Amino acid sequence: DAGITQSPRHKVTETGTPVTLRCHQTENHRYMYWYRQDPGHGLRLIHYSYGVKDTDKGEVSDGYSVSRSKTEDFLLTLESATSSQTSVYFCAAAQGRGTEAFFGQGTRLTVV
Amino acid sequence: AQSVTQLGSHVSVSEGALVLLRCNYSSSVPPYLFWYVQYPNQGLQLLLKYTSAATLVKGINGFEAEFKKSETSFHLTKPSAHMSDAAEYFCAVSEYNNNDMRFGAGTRLTVKP
């Protein structure tokens, strides 16, 4: 996993509550990504970061926000969780454009 | 924005048969292209990548892919499937002037004994 750690690995939460997922990397990669994986949709990009405090929206950013105050940490927040956000969330990190992305083990989030 | 389309959500082959997984991309500028593999309950790992050097790219575990600009394709092949190749495979694209990376919907490969 090249030093990518996601926490928590599993979470069950109630509709309407805020949730924060954490991604931590130890390799000083500049780029970091949050994806969600759902059957039939593959991985869809939620948000990404290309440096500390530099973030941008991906394909499915509604209802999500991110923050990156340090190179090693990239936080994904579900502002008010909904059942449609039940998914497996993956974090990835890469040194630069066109370079290999290294993935965490995923976080399985269930919103009830 | 760039995108990839993977044709076939499920592919089934017999052990020893040719594996062909299809990927077509859409990009307005030269792309970086990748194939990743995901084993059950794990994250993704890189099989191979195209970054505008050779058009035929060799990866790990005997996989290779050929970049065909005229067909906007980057299909993944392996001459002889092994049982251990059963997994989900994802094609991904990034552009040299863009900071994000987009994935296809994935193709689940089943290998029959």
CSV table of C-alpha atoms in Angstrom, one decimal:
chain,number,residue,atom,x,y,z
A,1,ASP,CA,0.0,0.0,0.0
A,2,ALA,CA,3.1,2.3,-0.2
A,3,GLY,CA,2.3,3.9,3.1
A,4,ILE,CA,-1.4,4.9,2.5
A,5,THR,CA,-3.5,4.4,5.6
A,6,GLN,CA,-7.2,5.1,5.7
A,7,SER,CA,-9.2,5.4,8.9
A,8,PRO,CA,-11.7,4.2,10.0
A,9,ARG,CA,-11.8,1.0,7.9
A,10,HIS,CA,-15.5,0.5,8.6
A,11,LYS,CA,-18.1,2.9,9.8
A,12,VAL,CA,-21.9,2.8,10.3
A,13,THR,CA,-23.5,6.2,10.8
A,14,GLU,CA,-27.0,7.6,10.8
A,15,THR,CA,-28.6,9.8,8.1
A,16,GLY,CA,-28.0,13.5,8.7
A,17,THR,CA,-24.8,13.1,10.8
A,18,PRO,CA,-21.4,14.5,9.6
A,19,VAL,CA,-18.7,12.0,8.9
A,20,THR,CA,-15.0,12.5,8.3
A,21,LEU,CA,-12.7,10.0,6.7
A,22,ARG,CA,-9.0,10.3,7.0
A,23,CYS,CA,-6.2,9.4,4.6
A,24,HIS,CA,-2.6,9.5,5.8
A,25,GLN,CA,0.4,9.0,3.6
A,26,THR,CA,4.1,8.7,4.5
A,27,GLU,CA,5.7,9.1,1.1
A,28,ASN,CA,5.4,12.9,0.7
A,29,HIS,CA,3.3,12.5,-2.5
A,30,ARG,CA,2.0,15.8,-3.8
A,31,TYR,CA,-1.3,14.5,-5.3
A,32,MET,CA,-4.0,12.9,-3.3
A,33,TYR,CA,-7.4,11.6,-4.4
A,34,TRP,CA,-10.7,10.5,-2.9
A,35,TYR,CA,-12.8,8.0,-4.8
A,36,ARG,CA,-16.0,6.1,-4.1
A,37,GLN,CA,-16.5,2.6,-5.5
A,38,ASP,CA,-20.0,1.3,-6.3
A,39,PRO,CA,-21.1,-1.7,-8.3
A,40,GLY,CA,-21.5,-0.9,-11.9
A,41,HIS,CA,-19.8,2.5,-11.6
A,42,GLY,CA,-16.2,1.6,-10.9
A,43,LEU,CA,-14.3,4.3,-9.1
A,44,ARG,CA,-15.6,7.8,-9.3
A,45,LEU,CA,-13.5,10.8,-8.3
A,46,ILE,CA,-15.0,12.8,-5.5
A,47,HIS,CA,-12.2,15.4,-4.8
A,48,TYR,CA,-8.5,15.7,-5.3
A,49,SER,CA,-5.6,17.7,-4.1
A,50,TYR,CA,-2.5,18.8,-5.9
A,51,GLY,CA,-0.8,20.4,-3.0
A,52,VAL,CA,-1.3,21.6,0.6
A,53,LYS,CA,-4.5,23.7,0.6
A,54,ASP,CA,-4.9,23.1,-3.2
A,55,THR,CA,-8.0,21.0,-3.9
A,56,ASP,CA,-10.6,20.7,-6.6
A,57,LYS,CA,-13.8,18.9,-7.3
A,58,GLY,CA,-14.2,15.6,-9.1
A,59,GLU,CA,-17.1,13.9,-10.8
A,60,VAL,CA,-19.3,13.4,-7.8
A,61,SER,CA,-18.4,16.1,-5.3
A,62,ASP,CA,-22.0,17.2,-4.2
A,63,GLY,CA,-22.4,16.5,-0.4
A,64,TYR,CA,-18.6,16.1,0.2
A,65,SER,CA,-15.9,18.5,1.2
A,66,VAL,CA,-12.1,18.0,1.7
A,67,SER,CA,-9.3,19.6,3.4
A,68,ARG,CA,-5.5,19.2,3.2
A,69,SER,CA,-3.6,21.3,5.7
A,70,LYS,CA,-0.5,19.0,5.7
A,71,THR,CA,1.1,17.1,2.9
A,72,GLU,CA,0.5,13.8,4.6
A,73,ASP,CA,-3.2,14.1,5.5
A,74,PHE,CA,-6.3,14.4,3.2
A,75,LEU,CA,-9.6,14.5,4.9
A,76,LEU,CA,-13.0,13.8,3.3
A,77,THR,CA,-16.1,15.1,5.1
A,78,LEU,CA,-19.7,14.1,4.4
A,79,GLU,CA,-21.4,17.2,5.6
A,80,SER,CA,-24.8,15.5,6.3
A,81,ALA,CA,-24.7,11.8,5.4
A,82,THR,CA,-27.4,10.3,3.2
A,83,SER,CA,-28.1,6.7,2.3
A,84,SER,CA,-26.9,7.3,-1.2
A,85,GLN,CA,-23.4,7.9,0.2
A,86,THR,CA,-23.2,4.3,1.4
A,87,SER,CA,-20.2,3.1,-0.4
A,88,VAL,CA,-16.6,2.0,-0.2
A,89,TYR,CA,-14.2,5.0,-0.2
A,90,PHE,CA,-10.7,4.8,-1.5
A,91,CYS,CA,-7.9,7.3,-1.0
A,92,ALA,CA,-4.9,7.4,-3.4
A,93,ALA,CA,-1.7,9.3,-3.6
A,94,ALA,CA,0.7,10.0,-6.4
A,95,GLN,CA,4.0,11.8,-6.8
A,96,GLY,CA,2.9,13.8,-9.9
A,97,ARG,CA,0.8,13.8,-13.1
A,98,GLY,CA,1.1,10.6,-15.0
A,99,THR,CA,2.7,8.7,-12.2
A,100,GLU,CA,1.5,5.6,-10.4
A,101,ALA,CA,-1.2,6.2,-7.8
A,102,PHE,CA,-0.9,4.2,-4.6
A,103,PHE,CA,-4.2,3.2,-2.9
A,104,GLY,CA,-5.3,2.7,0.6
A,105,GLN,CA,-7.3,-0.4,1.7
A,106,GLY,CA,-10.6,1.4,1.6
A,107,THR,CA,-13.2,2.5,4.1
A,108,ARG,CA,-16.6,0.8,4.0
A,109,LEU,CA,-19.2,3.4,5.0
A,110,THR,CA,-22.8,2.5,5.7
A,111,VAL,CA,-25.4,5.2,6.2
A,112,VAL,CA,-28.6,3.9,7.9
B,1,ALA,CA,-12.7,16.3,-19.3
B,2,GLN,CA,-11.0,13.0,-20.0
B,3,SER,CA,-12.9,9.7,-19.6
B,4,VAL,CA,-12.5,6.0,-20.2
B,5,THR,CA,-15.0,3.4,-21.3
B,6,GLN,CA,-14.5,-0.3,-20.5
B,7,LEU,CA,-16.4,-2.6,-22.8
B,8,GLY,CA,-17.7,-5.6,-20.9
B,9,SER,CA,-18.4,-5.6,-17.2
B,10,HIS,CA,-17.7,-9.3,-17.0
B,11,VAL,CA,-15.3,-11.4,-19.0
B,12,SER,CA,-14.9,-15.2,-18.5
B,13,VAL,CA,-12.1,-17.2,-20.0
B,14,SER,CA,-10.7,-20.7,-19.5
B,15,GLU,CA,-7.4,-21.3,-17.9
B,16,GLY,CA,-4.7,-21.0,-20.5
B,17,ALA,CA,-6.8,-18.9,-22.9
B,18,LEU,CA,-6.1,-15.4,-24.2
B,19,VAL,CA,-7.3,-12.6,-21.9
B,20,LEU,CA,-8.5,-9.4,-23.7
B,21,LEU,CA,-9.9,-6.5,-21.7
B,22,ARG,CA,-11.0,-3.5,-23.7
B,23,CYS,CA,-10.5,0.2,-22.8
B,24,ASN,CA,-11.3,3.2,-25.0
B,25,TYR,CA,-10.4,6.7,-23.8
B,26,SER,CA,-11.5,10.2,-24.6
B,27,SER,CA,-9.0,13.0,-24.3
B,28,SER,CA,-8.4,16.3,-26.0
B,29,VAL,CA,-4.7,16.2,-25.3
B,30,PRO,CA,-2.1,13.4,-25.1
B,31,PRO,CA,-3.1,11.1,-22.2
B,32,TYR,CA,-1.5,9.1,-19.6
B,33,LEU,CA,-3.2,5.7,-19.5
B,34,PHE,CA,-3.1,3.1,-16.8
B,35,TRP,CA,-4.4,-0.4,-16.0
B,36,TYR,CA,-5.0,-1.3,-12.3
B,37,VAL,CA,-6.1,-4.6,-10.8
B,38,GLN,CA,-8.1,-5.1,-7.6
B,39,TYR,CA,-8.3,-8.4,-5.8
B,40,PRO,CA,-11.2,-9.0,-3.4
B,41,ASN,CA,-11.3,-6.7,-0.4
B,42,GLN,CA,-8.2,-4.9,-1.3
B,43,GLY,CA,-7.1,-1.6,-2.8
B,44,LEU,CA,-6.0,-1.2,-6.4
B,45,GLN,CA,-2.5,-1.9,-7.6
B,46,LEU,CA,-0.8,-0.8,-10.9
B,47,LEU,CA,-0.4,-3.3,-13.7
B,48,LEU,CA,1.1,-1.0,-16.3
B,49,LYS,CA,1.0,2.5,-17.6
B,50,TYR,CA,1.5,4.4,-20.9
B,51,THR,CA,3.3,7.7,-20.8
B,52,SER,CA,4.0,8.3,-24.5
B,53,ALA,CA,7.2,6.3,-24.8
B,54,ALA,CA,6.6,2.9,-26.4
B,55,THR,CA,3.1,2.2,-27.7
B,56,LEU,CA,3.3,-1.5,-26.5
B,57,VAL,CA,3.6,-1.5,-22.7
B,58,LYS,CA,4.6,-4.5,-20.7
B,59,GLY,CA,3.4,-4.8,-17.1
B,60,ILE,CA,3.5,-7.2,-14.2
B,61,ASN,CA,2.2,-10.8,-14.2
B,62,GLY,CA,2.6,-11.2,-18.0
B,63,PHE,CA,0.1,-8.5,-18.9
B,64,GLU,CA,0.6,-6.0,-21.7
B,65,ALA,CA,-1.3,-3.2,-23.4
B,66,GLU,CA,-1.1,-1.4,-26.7
B,67,PHE,CA,-1.8,2.3,-27.2
B,68,LYS,CA,-3.6,2.9,-30.5
B,69,LYS,CA,-4.1,6.6,-31.0
B,70,SER,CA,-6.2,6.1,-34.2
B,71,GLU,CA,-8.6,3.9,-32.3
B,72,THR,CA,-8.3,5.8,-29.0
B,73,SER,CA,-7.8,2.4,-27.4
B,74,PHE,CA,-5.6,0.9,-24.7
B,75,HIS,CA,-6.7,-2.8,-24.5
B,76,LEU,CA,-5.1,-5.1,-22.0
B,77,THR,CA,-4.0,-8.6,-23.0
B,78,LYS,CA,-2.4,-11.7,-21.5
B,79,PRO,CA,-1.6,-14.7,-23.7
B,80,SER,CA,-2.5,-17.4,-21.2
B,81,ALA,CA,-4.8,-16.9,-18.3
B,82,HIS,CA,-4.0,-18.2,-14.8
B,83,MET,CA,-6.5,-18.9,-12.0
B,84,SER,CA,-4.7,-16.2,-10.0
B,85,ASP,CA,-5.7,-13.6,-12.6
B,86,ALA,CA,-9.3,-13.6,-11.5
B,87,ALA,CA,-9.9,-10.1,-10.2
B,88,GLU,CA,-11.4,-6.8,-11.3
B,89,TYR,CA,-9.5,-4.6,-13.7
B,90,PHE,CA,-9.7,-0.9,-14.1
B,91,CYS,CA,-8.5,1.4,-16.9
B,92,ALA,CA,-7.7,4.9,-15.9
B,93,VAL,CA,-6.7,8.2,-17.7
B,94,SER,CA,-5.0,11.3,-16.8
B,95,GLU,CA,-4.0,14.2,-19.0
B,96,TYR,CA,-0.6,15.9,-19.0
B,97,ASN,CA,-2.2,19.3,-18.3
B,98,ASN,CA,-4.8,18.1,-15.8
B,99,ASN,CA,-4.4,17.2,-12.1
B,100,ASP,CA,-7.1,14.5,-11.8
B,101,MET,CA,-7.3,10.8,-12.7
B,102,ARG,CA,-10.5,9.2,-13.9
B,103,PHE,CA,-11.3,5.5,-13.9
B,104,GLY,CA,-13.6,3.3,-16.0
B,105,ALA,CA,-16.4,1.1,-14.6
B,106,GLY,CA,-14.2,-1.9,-14.3
B,107,THR,CA,-14.2,-5.4,-15.9
B,108,ARG,CA,-14.5,-8.5,-13.7
B,109,LEU,CA,-12.4,-11.3,-15.0
B,110,THR,CA,-13.3,-14.9,-14.2
B,111,VAL,CA,-11.0,-17.8,-15.0
B,112,LYS,CA,-12.5,-21.2,-15.4
B,113,PRO,CA,-10.5,-24.4,-14.7
